[in-house]
PDB file of C-alpha atoms in Angstrom:
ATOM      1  CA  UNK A   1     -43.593  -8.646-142.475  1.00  0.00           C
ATOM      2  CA  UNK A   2     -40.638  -8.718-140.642  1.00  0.00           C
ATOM      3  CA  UNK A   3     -40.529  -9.096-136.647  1.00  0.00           C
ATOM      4  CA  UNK A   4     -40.089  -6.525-134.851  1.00  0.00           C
ATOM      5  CA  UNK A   5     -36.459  -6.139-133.428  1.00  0.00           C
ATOM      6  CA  UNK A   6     -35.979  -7.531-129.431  1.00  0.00           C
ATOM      7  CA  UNK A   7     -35.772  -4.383-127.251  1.00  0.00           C
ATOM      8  CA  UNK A   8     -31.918  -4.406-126.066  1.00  0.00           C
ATOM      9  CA  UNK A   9     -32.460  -1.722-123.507  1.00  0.00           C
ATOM     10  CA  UNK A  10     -31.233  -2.468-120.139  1.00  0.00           C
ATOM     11  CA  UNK A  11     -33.941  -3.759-118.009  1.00  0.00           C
ATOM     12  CA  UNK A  12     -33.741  -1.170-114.760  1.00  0.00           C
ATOM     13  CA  UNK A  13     -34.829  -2.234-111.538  1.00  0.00           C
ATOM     14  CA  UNK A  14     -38.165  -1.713-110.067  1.00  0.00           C
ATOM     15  CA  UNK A  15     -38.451   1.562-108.361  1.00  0.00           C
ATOM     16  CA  UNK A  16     -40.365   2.331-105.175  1.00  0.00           C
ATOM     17  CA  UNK A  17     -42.066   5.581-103.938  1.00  0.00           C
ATOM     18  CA  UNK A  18     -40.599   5.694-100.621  1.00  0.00           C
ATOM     19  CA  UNK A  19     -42.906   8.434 -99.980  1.00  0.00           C
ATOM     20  CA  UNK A  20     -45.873   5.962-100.688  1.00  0.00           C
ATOM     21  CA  UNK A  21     -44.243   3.078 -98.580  1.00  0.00           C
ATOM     22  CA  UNK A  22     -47.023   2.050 -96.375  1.00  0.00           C
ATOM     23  CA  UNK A  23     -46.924   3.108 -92.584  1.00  0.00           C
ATOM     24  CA  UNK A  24     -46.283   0.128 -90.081  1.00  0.00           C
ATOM     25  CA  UNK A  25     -49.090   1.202 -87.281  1.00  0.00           C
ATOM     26  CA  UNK A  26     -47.555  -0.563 -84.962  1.00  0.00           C
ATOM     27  CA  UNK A  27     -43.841  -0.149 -85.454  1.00  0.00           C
ATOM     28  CA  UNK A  28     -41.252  -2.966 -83.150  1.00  0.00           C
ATOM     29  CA  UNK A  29     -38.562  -1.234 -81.454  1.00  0.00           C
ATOM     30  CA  UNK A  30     -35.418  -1.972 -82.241  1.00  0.00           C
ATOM     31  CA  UNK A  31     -32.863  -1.813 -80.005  1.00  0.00           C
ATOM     32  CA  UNK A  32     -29.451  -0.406 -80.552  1.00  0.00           C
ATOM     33  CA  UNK A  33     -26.221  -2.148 -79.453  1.00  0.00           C
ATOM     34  CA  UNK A  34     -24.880  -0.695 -76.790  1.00  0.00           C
ATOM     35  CA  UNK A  35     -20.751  -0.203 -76.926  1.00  0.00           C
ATOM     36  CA  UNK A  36     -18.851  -2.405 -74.859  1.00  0.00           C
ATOM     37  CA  UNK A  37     -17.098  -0.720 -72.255  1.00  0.00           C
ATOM     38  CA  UNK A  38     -13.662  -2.229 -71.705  1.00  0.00           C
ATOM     39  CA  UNK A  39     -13.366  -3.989 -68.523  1.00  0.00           C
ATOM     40  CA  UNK A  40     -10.557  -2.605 -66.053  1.00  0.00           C
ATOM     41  CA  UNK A  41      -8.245  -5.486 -65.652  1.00  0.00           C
ATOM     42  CA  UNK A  42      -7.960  -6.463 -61.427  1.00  0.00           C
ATOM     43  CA  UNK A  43      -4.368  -6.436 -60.525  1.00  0.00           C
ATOM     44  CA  UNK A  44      -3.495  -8.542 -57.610  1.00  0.00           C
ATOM     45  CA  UNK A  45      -1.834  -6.885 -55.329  1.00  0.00           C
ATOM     46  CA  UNK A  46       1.697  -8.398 -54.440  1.00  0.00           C
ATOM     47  CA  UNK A  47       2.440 -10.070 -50.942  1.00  0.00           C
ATOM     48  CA  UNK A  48       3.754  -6.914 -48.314  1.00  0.00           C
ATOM     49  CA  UNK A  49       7.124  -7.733 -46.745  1.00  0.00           C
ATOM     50  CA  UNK A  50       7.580  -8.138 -42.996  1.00  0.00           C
ATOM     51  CA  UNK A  51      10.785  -6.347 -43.617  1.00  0.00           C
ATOM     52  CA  UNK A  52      10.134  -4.198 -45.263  1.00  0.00           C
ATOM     53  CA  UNK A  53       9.418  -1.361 -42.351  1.00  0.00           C
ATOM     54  CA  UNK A  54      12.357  -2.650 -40.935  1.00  0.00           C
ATOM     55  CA  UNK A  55      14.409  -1.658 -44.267  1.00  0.00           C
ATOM     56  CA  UNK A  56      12.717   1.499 -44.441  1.00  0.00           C
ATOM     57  CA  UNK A  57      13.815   2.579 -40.768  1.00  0.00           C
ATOM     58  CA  UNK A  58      16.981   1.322 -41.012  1.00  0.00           C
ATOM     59  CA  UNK A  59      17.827   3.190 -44.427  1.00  0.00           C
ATOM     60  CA  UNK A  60      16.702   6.159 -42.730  1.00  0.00           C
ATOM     61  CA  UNK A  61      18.926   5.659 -39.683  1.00  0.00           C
ATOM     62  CA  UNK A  62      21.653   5.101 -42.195  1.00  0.00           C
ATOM     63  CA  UNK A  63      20.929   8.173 -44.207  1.00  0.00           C
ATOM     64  CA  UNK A  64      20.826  10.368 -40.826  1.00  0.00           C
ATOM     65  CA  UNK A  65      24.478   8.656 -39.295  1.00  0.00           C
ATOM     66  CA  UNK A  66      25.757  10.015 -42.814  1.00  0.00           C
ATOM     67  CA  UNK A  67      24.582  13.340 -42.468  1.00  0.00           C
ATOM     68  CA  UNK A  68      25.533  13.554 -38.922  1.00  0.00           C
ATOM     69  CA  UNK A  69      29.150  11.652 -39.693  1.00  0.00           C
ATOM     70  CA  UNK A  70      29.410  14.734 -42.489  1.00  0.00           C
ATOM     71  CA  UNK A  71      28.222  17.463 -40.355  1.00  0.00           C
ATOM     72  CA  UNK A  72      30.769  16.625 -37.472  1.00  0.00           C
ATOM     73  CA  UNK A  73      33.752  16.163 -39.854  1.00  0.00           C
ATOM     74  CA  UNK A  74      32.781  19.544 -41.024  1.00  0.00           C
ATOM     75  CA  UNK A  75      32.446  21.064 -37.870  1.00  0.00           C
ATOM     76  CA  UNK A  76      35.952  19.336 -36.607  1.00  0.00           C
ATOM     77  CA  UNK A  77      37.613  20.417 -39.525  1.00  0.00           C
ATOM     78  CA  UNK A  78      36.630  24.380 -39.221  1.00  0.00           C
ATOM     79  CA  UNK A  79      36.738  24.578 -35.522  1.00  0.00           C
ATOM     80  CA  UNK A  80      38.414  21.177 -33.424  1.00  0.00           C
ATOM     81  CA  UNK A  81      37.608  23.017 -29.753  1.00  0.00           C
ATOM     82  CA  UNK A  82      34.015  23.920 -30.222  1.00  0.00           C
ATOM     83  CA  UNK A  83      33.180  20.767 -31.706  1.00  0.00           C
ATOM     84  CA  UNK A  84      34.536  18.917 -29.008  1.00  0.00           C
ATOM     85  CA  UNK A  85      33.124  21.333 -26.586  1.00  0.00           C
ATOM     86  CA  UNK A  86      29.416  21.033 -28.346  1.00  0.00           C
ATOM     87  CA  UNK A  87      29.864  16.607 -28.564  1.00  0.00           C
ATOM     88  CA  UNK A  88      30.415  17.321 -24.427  1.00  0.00           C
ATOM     89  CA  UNK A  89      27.924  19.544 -23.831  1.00  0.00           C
ATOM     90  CA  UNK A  90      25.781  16.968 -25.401  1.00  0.00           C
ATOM     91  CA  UNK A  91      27.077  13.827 -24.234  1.00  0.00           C
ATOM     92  CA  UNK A  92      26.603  15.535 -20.743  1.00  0.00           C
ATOM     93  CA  UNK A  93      23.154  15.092 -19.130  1.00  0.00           C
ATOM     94  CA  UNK A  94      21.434  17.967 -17.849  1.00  0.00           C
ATOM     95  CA  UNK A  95      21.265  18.004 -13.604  1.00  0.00           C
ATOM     96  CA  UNK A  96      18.329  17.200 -12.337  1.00  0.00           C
ATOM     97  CA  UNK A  97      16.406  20.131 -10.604  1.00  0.00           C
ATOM     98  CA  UNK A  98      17.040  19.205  -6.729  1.00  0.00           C
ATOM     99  CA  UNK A  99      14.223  18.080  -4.717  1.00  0.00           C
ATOM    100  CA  UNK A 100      13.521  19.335  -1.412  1.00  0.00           C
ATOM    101  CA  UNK A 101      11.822  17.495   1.513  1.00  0.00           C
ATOM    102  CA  UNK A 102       9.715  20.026   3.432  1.00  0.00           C
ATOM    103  CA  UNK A 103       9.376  17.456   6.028  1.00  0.00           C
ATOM    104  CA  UNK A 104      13.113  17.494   6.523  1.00  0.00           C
ATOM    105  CA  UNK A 105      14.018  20.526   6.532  1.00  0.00           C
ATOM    106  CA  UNK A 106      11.074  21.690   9.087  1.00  0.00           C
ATOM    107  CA  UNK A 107      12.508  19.174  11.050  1.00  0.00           C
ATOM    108  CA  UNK A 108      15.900  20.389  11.071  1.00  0.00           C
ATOM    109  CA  UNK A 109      14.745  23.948  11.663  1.00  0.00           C
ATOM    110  CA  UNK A 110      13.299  22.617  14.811  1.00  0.00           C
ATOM    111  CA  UNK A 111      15.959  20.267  15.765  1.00  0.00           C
ATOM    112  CA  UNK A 112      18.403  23.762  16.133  1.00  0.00           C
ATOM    113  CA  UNK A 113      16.564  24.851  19.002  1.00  0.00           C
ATOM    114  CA  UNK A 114      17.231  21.185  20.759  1.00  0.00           C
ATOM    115  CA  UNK A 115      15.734  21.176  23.924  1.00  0.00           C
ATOM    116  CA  UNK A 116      12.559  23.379  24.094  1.00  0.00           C
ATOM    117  CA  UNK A 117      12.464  24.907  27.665  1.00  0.00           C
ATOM    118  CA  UNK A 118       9.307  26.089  27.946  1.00  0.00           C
ATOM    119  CA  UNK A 119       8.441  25.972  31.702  1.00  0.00           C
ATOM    120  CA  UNK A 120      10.908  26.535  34.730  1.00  0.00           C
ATOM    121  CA  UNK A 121      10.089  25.368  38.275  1.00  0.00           C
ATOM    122  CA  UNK A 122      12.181  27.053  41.347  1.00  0.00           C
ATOM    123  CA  UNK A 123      11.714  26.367  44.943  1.00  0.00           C
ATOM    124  CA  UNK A 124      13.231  26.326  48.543  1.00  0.00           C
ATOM    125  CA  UNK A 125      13.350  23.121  50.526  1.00  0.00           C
ATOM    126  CA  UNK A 126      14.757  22.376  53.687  1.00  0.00           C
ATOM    127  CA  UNK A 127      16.054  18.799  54.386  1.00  0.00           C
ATOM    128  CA  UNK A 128      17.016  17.263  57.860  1.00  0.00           C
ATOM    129  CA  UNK A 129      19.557  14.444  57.806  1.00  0.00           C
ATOM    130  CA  UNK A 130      21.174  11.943  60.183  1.00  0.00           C
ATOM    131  CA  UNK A 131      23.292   9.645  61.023  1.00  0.00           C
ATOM    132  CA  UNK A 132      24.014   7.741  64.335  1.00  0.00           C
ATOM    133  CA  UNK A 133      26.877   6.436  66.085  1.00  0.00           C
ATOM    134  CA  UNK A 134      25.663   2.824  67.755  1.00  0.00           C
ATOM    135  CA  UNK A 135      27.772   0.874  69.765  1.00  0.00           C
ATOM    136  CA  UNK A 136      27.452  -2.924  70.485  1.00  0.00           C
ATOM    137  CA  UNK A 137      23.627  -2.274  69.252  1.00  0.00           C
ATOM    138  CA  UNK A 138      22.966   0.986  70.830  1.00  0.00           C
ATOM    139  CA  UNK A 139      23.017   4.437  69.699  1.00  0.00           C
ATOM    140  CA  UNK A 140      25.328   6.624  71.864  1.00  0.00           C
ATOM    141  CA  UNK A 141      25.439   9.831  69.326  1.00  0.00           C
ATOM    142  CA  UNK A 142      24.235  11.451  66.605  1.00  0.00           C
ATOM    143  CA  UNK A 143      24.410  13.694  63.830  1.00  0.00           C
ATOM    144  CA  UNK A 144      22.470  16.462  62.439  1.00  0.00           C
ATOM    145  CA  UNK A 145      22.456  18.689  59.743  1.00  0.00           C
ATOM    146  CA  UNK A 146      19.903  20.975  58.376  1.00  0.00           C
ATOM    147  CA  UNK A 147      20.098  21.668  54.908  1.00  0.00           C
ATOM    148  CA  UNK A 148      18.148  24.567  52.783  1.00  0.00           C
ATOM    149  CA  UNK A 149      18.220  23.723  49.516  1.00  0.00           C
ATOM    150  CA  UNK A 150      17.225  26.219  46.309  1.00  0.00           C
ATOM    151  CA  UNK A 151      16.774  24.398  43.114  1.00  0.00           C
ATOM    152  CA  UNK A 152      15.183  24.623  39.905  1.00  0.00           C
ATOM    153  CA  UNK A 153      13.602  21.991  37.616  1.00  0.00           C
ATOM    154  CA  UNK A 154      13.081  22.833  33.616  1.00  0.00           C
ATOM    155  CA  UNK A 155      10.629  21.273  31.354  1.00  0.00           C
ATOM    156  CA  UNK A 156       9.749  21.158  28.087  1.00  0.00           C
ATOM    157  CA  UNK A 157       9.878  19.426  24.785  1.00  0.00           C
ATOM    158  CA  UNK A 158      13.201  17.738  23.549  1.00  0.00           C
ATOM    159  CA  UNK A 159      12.652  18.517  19.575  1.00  0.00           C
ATOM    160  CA  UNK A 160      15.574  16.003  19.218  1.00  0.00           C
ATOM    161  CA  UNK A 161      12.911  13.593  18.911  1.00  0.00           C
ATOM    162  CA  UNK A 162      11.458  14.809  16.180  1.00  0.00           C
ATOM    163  CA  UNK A 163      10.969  12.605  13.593  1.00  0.00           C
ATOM    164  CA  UNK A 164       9.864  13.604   9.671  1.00  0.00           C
ATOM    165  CA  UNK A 165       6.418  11.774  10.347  1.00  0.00           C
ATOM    166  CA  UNK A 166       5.936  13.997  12.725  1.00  0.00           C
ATOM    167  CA  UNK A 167       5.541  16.927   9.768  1.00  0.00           C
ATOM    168  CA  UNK A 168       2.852  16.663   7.393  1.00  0.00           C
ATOM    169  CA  UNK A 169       3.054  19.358   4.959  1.00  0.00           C
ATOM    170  CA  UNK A 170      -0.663  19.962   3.390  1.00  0.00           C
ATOM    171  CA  UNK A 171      -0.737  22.470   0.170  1.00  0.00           C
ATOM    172  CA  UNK A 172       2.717  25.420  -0.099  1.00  0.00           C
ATOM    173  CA  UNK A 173       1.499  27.491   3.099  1.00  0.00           C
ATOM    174  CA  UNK A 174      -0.402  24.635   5.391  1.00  0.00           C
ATOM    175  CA  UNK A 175       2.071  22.478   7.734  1.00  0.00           C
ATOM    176  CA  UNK A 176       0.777  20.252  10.843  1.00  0.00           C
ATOM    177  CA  UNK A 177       3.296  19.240  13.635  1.00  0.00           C
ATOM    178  CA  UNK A 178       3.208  16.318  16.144  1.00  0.00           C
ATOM    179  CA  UNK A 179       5.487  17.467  19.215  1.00  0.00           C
ATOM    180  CA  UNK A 180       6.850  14.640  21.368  1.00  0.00           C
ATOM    181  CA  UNK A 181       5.481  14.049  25.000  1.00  0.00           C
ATOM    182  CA  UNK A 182       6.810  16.985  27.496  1.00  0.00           C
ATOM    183  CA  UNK A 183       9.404  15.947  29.505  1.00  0.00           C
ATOM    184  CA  UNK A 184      11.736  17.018  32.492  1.00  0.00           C
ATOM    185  CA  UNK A 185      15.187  18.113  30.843  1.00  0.00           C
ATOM    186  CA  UNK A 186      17.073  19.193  33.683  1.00  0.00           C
ATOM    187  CA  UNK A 187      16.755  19.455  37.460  1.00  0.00           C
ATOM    188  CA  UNK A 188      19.477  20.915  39.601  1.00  0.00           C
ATOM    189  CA  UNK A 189      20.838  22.983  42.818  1.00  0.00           C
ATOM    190  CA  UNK A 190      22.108  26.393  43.304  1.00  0.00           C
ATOM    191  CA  UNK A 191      24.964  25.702  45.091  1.00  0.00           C
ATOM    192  CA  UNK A 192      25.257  29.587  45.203  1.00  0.00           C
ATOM    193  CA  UNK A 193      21.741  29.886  47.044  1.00  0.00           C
ATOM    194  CA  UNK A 194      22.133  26.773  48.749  1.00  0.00           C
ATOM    195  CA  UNK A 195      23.566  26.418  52.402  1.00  0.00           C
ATOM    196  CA  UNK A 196      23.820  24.620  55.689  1.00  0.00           C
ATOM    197  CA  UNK A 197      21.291  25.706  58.134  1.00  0.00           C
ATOM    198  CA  UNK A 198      22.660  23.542  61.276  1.00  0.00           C
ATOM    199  CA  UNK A 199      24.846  21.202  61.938  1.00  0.00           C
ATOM    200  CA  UNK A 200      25.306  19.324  65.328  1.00  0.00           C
ATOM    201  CA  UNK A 201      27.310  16.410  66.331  1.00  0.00           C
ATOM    202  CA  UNK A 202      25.397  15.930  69.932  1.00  0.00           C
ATOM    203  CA  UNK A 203      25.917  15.657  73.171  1.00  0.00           C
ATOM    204  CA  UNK A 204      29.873  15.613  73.604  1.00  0.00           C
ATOM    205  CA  UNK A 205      30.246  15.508  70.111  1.00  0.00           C
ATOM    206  CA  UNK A 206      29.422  11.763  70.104  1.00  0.00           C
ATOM    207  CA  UNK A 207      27.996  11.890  66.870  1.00  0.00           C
ATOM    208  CA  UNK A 208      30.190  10.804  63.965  1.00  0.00           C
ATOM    209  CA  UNK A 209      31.720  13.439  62.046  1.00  0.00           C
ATOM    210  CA  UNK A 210      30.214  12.937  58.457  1.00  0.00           C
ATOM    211  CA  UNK A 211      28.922  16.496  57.209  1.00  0.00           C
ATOM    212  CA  UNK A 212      30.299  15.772  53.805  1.00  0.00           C
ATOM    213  CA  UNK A 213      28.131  12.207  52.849  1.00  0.00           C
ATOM    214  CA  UNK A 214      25.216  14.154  54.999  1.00  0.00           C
ATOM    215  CA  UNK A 215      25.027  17.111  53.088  1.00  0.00           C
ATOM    216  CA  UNK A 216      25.312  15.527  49.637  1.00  0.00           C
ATOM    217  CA  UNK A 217      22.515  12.797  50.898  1.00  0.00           C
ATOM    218  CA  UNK A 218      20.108  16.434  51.750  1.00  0.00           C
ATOM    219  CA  UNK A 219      20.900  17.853  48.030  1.00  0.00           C
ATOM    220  CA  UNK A 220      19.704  14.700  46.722  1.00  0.00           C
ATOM    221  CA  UNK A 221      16.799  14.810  48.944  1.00  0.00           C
ATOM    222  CA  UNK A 222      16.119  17.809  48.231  1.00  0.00           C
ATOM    223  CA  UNK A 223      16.181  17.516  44.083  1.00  0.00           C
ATOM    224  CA  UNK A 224      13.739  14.274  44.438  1.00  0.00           C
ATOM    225  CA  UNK A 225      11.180  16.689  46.642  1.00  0.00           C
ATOM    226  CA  UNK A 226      11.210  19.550  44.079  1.00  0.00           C
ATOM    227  CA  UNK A 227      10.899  17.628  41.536  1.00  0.00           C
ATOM    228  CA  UNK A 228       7.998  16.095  43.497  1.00  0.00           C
ATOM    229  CA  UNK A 229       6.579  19.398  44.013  1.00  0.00           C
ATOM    230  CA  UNK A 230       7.319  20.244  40.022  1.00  0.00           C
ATOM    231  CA  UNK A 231       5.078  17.352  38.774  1.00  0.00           C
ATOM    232  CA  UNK A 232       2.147  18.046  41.374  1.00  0.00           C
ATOM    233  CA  UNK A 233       2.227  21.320  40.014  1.00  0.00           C
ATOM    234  CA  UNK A 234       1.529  20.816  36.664  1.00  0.00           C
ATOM    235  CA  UNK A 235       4.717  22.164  35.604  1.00  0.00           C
ATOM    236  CA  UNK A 236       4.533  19.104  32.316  1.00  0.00           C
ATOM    237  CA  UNK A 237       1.413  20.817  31.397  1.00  0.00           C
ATOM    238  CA  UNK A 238       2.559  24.109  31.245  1.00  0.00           C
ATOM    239  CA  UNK A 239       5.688  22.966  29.210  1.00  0.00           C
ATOM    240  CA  UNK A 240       3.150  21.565  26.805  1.00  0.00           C
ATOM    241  CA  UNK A 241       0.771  24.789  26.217  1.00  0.00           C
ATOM    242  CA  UNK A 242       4.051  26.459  26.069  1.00  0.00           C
ATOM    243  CA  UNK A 243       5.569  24.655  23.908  1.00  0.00           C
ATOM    244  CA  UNK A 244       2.852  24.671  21.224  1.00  0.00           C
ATOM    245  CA  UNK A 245       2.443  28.209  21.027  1.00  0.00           C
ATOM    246  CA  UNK A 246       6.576  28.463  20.603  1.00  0.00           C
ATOM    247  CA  UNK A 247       6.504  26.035  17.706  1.00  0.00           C
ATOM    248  CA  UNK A 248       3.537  27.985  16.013  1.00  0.00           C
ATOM    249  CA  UNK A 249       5.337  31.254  15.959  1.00  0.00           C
ATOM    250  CA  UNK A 250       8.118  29.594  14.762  1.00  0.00           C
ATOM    251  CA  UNK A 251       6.712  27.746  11.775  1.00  0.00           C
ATOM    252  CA  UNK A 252       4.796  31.527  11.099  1.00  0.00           C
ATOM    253  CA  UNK A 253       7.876  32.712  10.921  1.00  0.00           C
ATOM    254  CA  UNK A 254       8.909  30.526   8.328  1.00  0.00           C
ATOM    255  CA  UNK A 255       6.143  31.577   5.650  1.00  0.00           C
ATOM    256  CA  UNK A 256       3.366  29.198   6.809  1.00  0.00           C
ATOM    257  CA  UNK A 257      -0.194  30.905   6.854  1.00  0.00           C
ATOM    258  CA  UNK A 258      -1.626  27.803   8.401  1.00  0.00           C
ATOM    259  CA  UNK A 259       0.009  26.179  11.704  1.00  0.00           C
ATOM    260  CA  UNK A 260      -1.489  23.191  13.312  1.00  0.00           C
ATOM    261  CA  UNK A 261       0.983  22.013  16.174  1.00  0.00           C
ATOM    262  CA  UNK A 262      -0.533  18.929  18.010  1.00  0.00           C
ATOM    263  CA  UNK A 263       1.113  17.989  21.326  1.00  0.00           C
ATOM    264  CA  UNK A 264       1.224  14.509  23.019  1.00  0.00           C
ATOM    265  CA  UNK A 265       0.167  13.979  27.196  1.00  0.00           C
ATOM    266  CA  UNK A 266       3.424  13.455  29.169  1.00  0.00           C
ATOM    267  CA  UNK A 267       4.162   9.498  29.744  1.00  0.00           C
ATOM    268  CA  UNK A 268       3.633   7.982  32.760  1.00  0.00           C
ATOM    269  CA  UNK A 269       7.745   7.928  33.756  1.00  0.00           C
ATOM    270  CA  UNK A 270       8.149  11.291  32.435  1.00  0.00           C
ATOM    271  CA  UNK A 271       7.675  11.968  36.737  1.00  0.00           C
ATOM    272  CA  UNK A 272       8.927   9.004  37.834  1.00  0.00           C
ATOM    273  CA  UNK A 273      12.256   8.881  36.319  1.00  0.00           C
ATOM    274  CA  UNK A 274      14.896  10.470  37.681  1.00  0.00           C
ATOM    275  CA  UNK A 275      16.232  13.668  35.692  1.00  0.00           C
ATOM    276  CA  UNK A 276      19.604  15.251  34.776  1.00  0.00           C
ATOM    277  CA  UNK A 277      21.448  17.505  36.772  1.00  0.00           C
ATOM    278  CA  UNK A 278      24.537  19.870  36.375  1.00  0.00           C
ATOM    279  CA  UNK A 279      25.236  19.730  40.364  1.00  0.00           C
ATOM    280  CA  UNK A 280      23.494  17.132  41.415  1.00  0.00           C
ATOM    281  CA  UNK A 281      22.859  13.484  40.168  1.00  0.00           C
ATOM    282  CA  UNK A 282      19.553  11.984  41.912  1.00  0.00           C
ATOM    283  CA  UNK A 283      19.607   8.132  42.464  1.00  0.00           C
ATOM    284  CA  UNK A 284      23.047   7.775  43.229  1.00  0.00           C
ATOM    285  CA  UNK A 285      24.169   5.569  46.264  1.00  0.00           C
ATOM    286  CA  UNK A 286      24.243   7.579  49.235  1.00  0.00           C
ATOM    287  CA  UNK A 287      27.856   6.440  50.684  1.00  0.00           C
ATOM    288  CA  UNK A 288      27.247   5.089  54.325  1.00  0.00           C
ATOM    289  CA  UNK A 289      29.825   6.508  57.337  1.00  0.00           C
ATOM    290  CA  UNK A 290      32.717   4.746  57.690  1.00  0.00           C
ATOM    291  CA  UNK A 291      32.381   1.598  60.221  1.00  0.00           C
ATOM    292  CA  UNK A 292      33.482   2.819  64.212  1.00  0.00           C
ATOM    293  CA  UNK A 293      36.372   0.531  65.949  1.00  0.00           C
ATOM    294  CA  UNK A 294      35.308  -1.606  68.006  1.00  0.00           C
ATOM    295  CA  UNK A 295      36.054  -1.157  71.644  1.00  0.00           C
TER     296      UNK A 295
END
């Protein structure tokens, strides 16, 4: 008997039942691989120039000085006279709004009225003078002469004085003024109301004939006693209420709503000192008669 022939058909592989594969009860994760992200690449910023603001401003100056260089060659090229009157218009700086010192120009109202007379002081006095006629010692005549004497002494408040520290201007409609001290301004004789009451040279007319020097000596006499008679009188006092109610009228006037006007006690020589006259000037010399001959 022969053998049986070798079986030449390909050997397959094994096959499995995947449906029959047993079931792992307790399967092991497995984890996927995540994708790499790509990692941004850090560019390093370069240095920052000093300059370079600098460069920046001054490219931008240049740029402008261009554009203005173009603009005025236009502008001179269509019209030469209202360039050059627009560059001096421009090149000309504007005036400056003017400032005004209310101070100043209070005081200057003021100043106009110059000497304030607020208080006039008129009288009558009669003045006796002498002089005598001696010889070798003794009086052998005499003079007399009795003069009546009408004058009149004005006070008040000389606003030449006034100073701007004197103004203090407080708000648009509030001002406060310091008036100097009240003073006498003028004194004086009314030569026209004036006269000689008496004159007498004595017995035999011994007396020495000097009615000129005696009557000027009784007008000066008679200025010191009415200005004497001014002072006791209160006349600086007056001047002073006077005075302050003038000035506060006159600053109303001007647009002020509120008016403080403070006024300063006379000085102690306001009195004393002798004043100005138009006919008469006190403290002068009173000339003495003429020397007699001898015998």
């Amino acid at each position: 008997m022969r053998p049986a022939p070798p079986d030449r058909t390909p050997t397959q592989p094994p096959h499995y039942d995947e449906s029959r594969t047993p079931v792992d009860p307790w399967p092991i994760p497995v984890q996927q691989p995540q994708p790499v992200q790509p990692q941004p690449r850090s560019r390093r910023a370069a240095p920052r120039s000093p300059f370079r603001p600098i460069r920046t401003v001054f490219n931008a100056l240049i740029g402008g000085a261009v554009l203005v260089g173009v603009a005025a060659g236009v502008g001179f090229w269509r019209s030469p006279d209202r360039f050059l009157e627009g560059v001096r218009i421009m090149l000309t700086p504007a005036p400056r709004e003017p400032q005004v010192d209310v101070r100043s120009v209070v005081v200057q109202q003021l100043r106009g009225a110059s000497e304030l007379t607020t208080a006039i002081f008129a009288m009558e006095a009669v003045v006796p003078t002498q002089s005598d006629r001696t010889l070798a010692g003794y009086v052998i005549g005499s003079t007399n002469l009795l003069y009546i004497a009408y004058g009149e002494v004005r006070a008040g408040v000389d606003l030449a004085e006034l100073t701007p520290e004197n103004v203090q201007v407080m708000g648009e409609d509030a001002i406060q003024v310091t008036l100097p001290p009240p003073k006498i301004l003028d004194s004086k004789i009314d030569l026209s109301k004036s006269n000689v009451f008496d004159y007498s040279r004595g017995f035999l007319g011994l007396g020495p004939d000097v009615a000129p020097e005696l009557q000027e000596k009784a007008q000066q006499e008679a200025l010191v006693k009415i200005e004497e008679a001014a002072c006791s009188e209160n006349l600086l006092a007056e001047a002073n209420r006077r005075a302050e109610v003038t000035v506060g009228q006159l600053l109303a006037t001007a647009g002020f709503e509120t008016v403080t006007v403070t006024t300063q006690p006379p000085t102690n020589s306001a009195c004393a000192a002798p004043a100005n006259s138009d006919t008469v000037l006190p403290g002068l010399p009173v000339p003495n008669p003429p020397p007699e001959p001898g015998p």
